[in-house]
Tab-separated table of C-alpha atoms in Angstrom:
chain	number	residue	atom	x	y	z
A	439	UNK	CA	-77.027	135.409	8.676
A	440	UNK	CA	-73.902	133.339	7.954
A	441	UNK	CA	-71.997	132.209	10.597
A	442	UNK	CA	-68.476	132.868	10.728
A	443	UNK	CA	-67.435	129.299	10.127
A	444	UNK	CA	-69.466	129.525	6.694
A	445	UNK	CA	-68.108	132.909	5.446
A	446	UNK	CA	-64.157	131.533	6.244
A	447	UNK	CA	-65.620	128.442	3.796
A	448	UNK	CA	-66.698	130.664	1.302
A	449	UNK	CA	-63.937	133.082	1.208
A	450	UNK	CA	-61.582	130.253	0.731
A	451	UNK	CA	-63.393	128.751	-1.753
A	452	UNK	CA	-63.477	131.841	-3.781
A	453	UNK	CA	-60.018	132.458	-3.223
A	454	UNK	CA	-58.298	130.640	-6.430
A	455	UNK	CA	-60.966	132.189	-8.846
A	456	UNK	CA	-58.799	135.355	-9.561
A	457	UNK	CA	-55.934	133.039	-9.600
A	458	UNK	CA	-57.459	130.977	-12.045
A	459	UNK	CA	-58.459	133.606	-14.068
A	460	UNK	CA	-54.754	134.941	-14.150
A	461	UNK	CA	-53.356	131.683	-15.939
A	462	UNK	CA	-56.245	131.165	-17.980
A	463	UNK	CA	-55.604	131.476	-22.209
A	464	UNK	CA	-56.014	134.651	-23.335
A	465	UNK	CA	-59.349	134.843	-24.671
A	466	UNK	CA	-58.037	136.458	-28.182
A	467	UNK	CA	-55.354	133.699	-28.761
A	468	UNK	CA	-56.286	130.431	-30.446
A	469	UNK	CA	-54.672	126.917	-29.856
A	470	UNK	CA	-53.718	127.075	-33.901
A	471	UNK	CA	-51.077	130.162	-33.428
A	472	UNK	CA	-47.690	128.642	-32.720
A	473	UNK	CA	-48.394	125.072	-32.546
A	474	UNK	CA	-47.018	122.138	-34.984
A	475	UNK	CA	-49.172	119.497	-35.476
A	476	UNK	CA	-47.778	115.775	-36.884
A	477	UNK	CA	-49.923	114.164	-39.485
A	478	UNK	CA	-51.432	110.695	-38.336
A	479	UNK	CA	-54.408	110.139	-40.388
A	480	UNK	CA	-55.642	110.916	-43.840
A	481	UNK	CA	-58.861	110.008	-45.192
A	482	UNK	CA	-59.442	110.588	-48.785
A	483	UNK	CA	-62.915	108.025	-49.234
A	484	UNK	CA	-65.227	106.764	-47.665
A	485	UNK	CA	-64.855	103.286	-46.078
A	486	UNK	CA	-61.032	103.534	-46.731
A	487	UNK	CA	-58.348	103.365	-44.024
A	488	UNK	CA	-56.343	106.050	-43.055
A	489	UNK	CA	-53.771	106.592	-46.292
A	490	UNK	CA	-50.482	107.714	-43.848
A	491	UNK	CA	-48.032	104.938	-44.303
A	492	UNK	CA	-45.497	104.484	-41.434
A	493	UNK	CA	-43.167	105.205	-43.239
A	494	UNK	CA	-44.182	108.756	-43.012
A	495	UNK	CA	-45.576	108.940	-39.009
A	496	UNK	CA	-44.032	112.061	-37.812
A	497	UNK	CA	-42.607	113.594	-41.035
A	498	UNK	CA	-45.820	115.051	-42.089
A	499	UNK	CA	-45.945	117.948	-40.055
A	500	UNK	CA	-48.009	121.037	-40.200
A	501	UNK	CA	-47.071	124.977	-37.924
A	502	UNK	CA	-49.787	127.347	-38.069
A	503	UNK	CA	-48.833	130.989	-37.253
A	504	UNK	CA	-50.932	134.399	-36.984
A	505	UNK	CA	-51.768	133.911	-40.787
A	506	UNK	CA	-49.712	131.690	-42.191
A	507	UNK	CA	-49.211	127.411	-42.656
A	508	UNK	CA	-45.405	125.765	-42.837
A	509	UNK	CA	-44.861	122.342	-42.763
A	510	UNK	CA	-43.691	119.351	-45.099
A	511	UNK	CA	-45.595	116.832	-46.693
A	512	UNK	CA	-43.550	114.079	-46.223
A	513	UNK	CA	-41.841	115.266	-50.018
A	514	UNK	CA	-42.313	118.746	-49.930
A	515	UNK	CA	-41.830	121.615	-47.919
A	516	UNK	CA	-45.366	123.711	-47.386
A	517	UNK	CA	-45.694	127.420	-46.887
A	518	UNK	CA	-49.321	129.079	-47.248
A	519	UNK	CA	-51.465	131.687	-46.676
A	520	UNK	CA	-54.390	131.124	-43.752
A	521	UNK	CA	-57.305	132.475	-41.889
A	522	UNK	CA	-59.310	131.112	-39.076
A	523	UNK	CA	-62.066	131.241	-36.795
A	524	UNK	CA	-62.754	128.582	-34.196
A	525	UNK	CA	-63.967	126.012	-36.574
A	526	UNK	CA	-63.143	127.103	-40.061
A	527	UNK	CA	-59.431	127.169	-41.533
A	528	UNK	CA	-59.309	128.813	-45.160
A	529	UNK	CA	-55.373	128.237	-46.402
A	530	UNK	CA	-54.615	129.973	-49.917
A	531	UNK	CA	-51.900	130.808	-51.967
A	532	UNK	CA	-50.384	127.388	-51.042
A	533	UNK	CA	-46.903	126.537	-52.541
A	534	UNK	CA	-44.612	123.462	-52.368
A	535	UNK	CA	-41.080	123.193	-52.266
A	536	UNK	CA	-39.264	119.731	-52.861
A	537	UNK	CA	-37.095	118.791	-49.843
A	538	UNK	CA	-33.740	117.822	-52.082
A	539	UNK	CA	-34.310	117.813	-55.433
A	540	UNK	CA	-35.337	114.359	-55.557
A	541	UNK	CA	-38.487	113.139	-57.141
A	542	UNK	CA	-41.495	112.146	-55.269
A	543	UNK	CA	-42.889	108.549	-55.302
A	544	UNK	CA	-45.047	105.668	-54.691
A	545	UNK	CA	-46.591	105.854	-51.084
A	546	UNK	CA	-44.585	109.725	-50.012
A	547	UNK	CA	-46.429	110.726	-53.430
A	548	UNK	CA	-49.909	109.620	-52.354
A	549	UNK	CA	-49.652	111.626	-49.188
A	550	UNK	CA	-48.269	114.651	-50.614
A	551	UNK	CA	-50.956	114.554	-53.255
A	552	UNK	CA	-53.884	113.818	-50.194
A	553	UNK	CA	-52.302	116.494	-48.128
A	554	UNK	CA	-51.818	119.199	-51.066
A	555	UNK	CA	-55.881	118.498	-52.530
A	556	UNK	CA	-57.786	118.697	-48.405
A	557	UNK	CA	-55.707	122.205	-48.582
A	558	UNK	CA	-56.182	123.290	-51.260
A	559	UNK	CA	-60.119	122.016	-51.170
A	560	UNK	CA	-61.510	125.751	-50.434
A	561	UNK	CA	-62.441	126.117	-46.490
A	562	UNK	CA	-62.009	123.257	-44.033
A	563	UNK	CA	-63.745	122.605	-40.892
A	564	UNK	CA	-61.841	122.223	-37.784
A	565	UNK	CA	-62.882	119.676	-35.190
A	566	UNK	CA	-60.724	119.064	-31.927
A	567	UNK	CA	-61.537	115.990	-30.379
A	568	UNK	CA	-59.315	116.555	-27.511
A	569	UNK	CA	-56.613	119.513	-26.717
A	570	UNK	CA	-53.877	117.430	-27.992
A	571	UNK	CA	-55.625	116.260	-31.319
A	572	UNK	CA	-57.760	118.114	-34.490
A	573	UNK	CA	-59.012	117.078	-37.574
A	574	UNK	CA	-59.337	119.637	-41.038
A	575	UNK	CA	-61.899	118.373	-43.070
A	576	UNK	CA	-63.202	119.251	-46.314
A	577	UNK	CA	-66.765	120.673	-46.429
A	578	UNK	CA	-68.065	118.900	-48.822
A	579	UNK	CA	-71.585	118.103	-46.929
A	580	UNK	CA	-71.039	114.126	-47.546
A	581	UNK	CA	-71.065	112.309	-44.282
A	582	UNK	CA	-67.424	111.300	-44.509
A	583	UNK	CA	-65.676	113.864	-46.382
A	584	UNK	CA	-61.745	113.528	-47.137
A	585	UNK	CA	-59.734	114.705	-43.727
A	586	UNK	CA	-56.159	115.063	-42.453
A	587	UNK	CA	-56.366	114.257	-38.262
A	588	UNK	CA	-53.553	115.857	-36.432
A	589	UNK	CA	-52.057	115.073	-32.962
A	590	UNK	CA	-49.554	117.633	-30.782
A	591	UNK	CA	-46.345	116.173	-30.435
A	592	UNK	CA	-45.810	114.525	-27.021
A	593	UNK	CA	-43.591	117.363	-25.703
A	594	UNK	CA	-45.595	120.438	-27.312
A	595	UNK	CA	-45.289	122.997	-24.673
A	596	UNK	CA	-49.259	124.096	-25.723
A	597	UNK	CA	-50.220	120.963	-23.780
């Protein structure tokens, strides 16, 4: 039998579990729905640096919602169509709207072009190295494939 000094431990370790399980994330919700994740990487090749010049840090910028992708590529303005799971992102029915008029070039056009061909690549895989960071990348089944990595702004209130 416990003695009474034990059971008062145990309660009070069991306490916080309900409360715990109160602020937890709802299980149906994922960390995609909402958020806006800035651009800092892109990797079209293997063996090449990242392709984001920066110029550009923090301008590329992608918002997922319930089914859908905004953002800007830096050029362009993105909307799109989307479904996910966990680790898979399909995005369809992508379109691109130019910011002013203005055309695209040199450096902002390499990004916009890297940005608009790991979309529009068919489905990507989504890896999340930590909560505040994720990487879309093409399934291509090369060790390396092209990839966009994506960071939470510093004041995201998902953190």
């Amino acid at each position: 039998m416990m003695s009474s000094r034990r059971l008062a431990l145990v309660a009070a370790a069991a306490l916080p579990l309900p409360l715990l399980a109160a602020c937890a994330e709802d299980p149906g919700t994922d960390p995609l729905t909402g958020t806006e994740w800035q651009v800092t990487n892109i990797y079209r090749e293997e063996g090449e640096p990242s392709s984001l010049p920066p110029t550009l840090a923090g301008a590329v910028k992608l918002v997922f919602g319930e089914h859908t992708l905004a953002g800007n590529t830096g050029c362009a303005n993105i909307q799109a169509i989307t479904s996910f799971t966990a680790d898979r992102l399909e995005v369809t029915d992508v379109h691109f709207h130019p910011e002013d008029g203005s055309p695209c070039t040199g450096a902002d056009l390499n990004v916009h072009q890297a940005v608009s061909d790991i979309l529009r690549s068919g489905p990507l895989t989504i890896l999340h190295p930590s909560d505040s960071e994720m990487i879309l990348r093409e399934d291509t089944g090369r060790p390396n494939p092209p990839a966009l990595r994506l960071a939470r702004p510093v004041d995201d209130p998902h953190e």
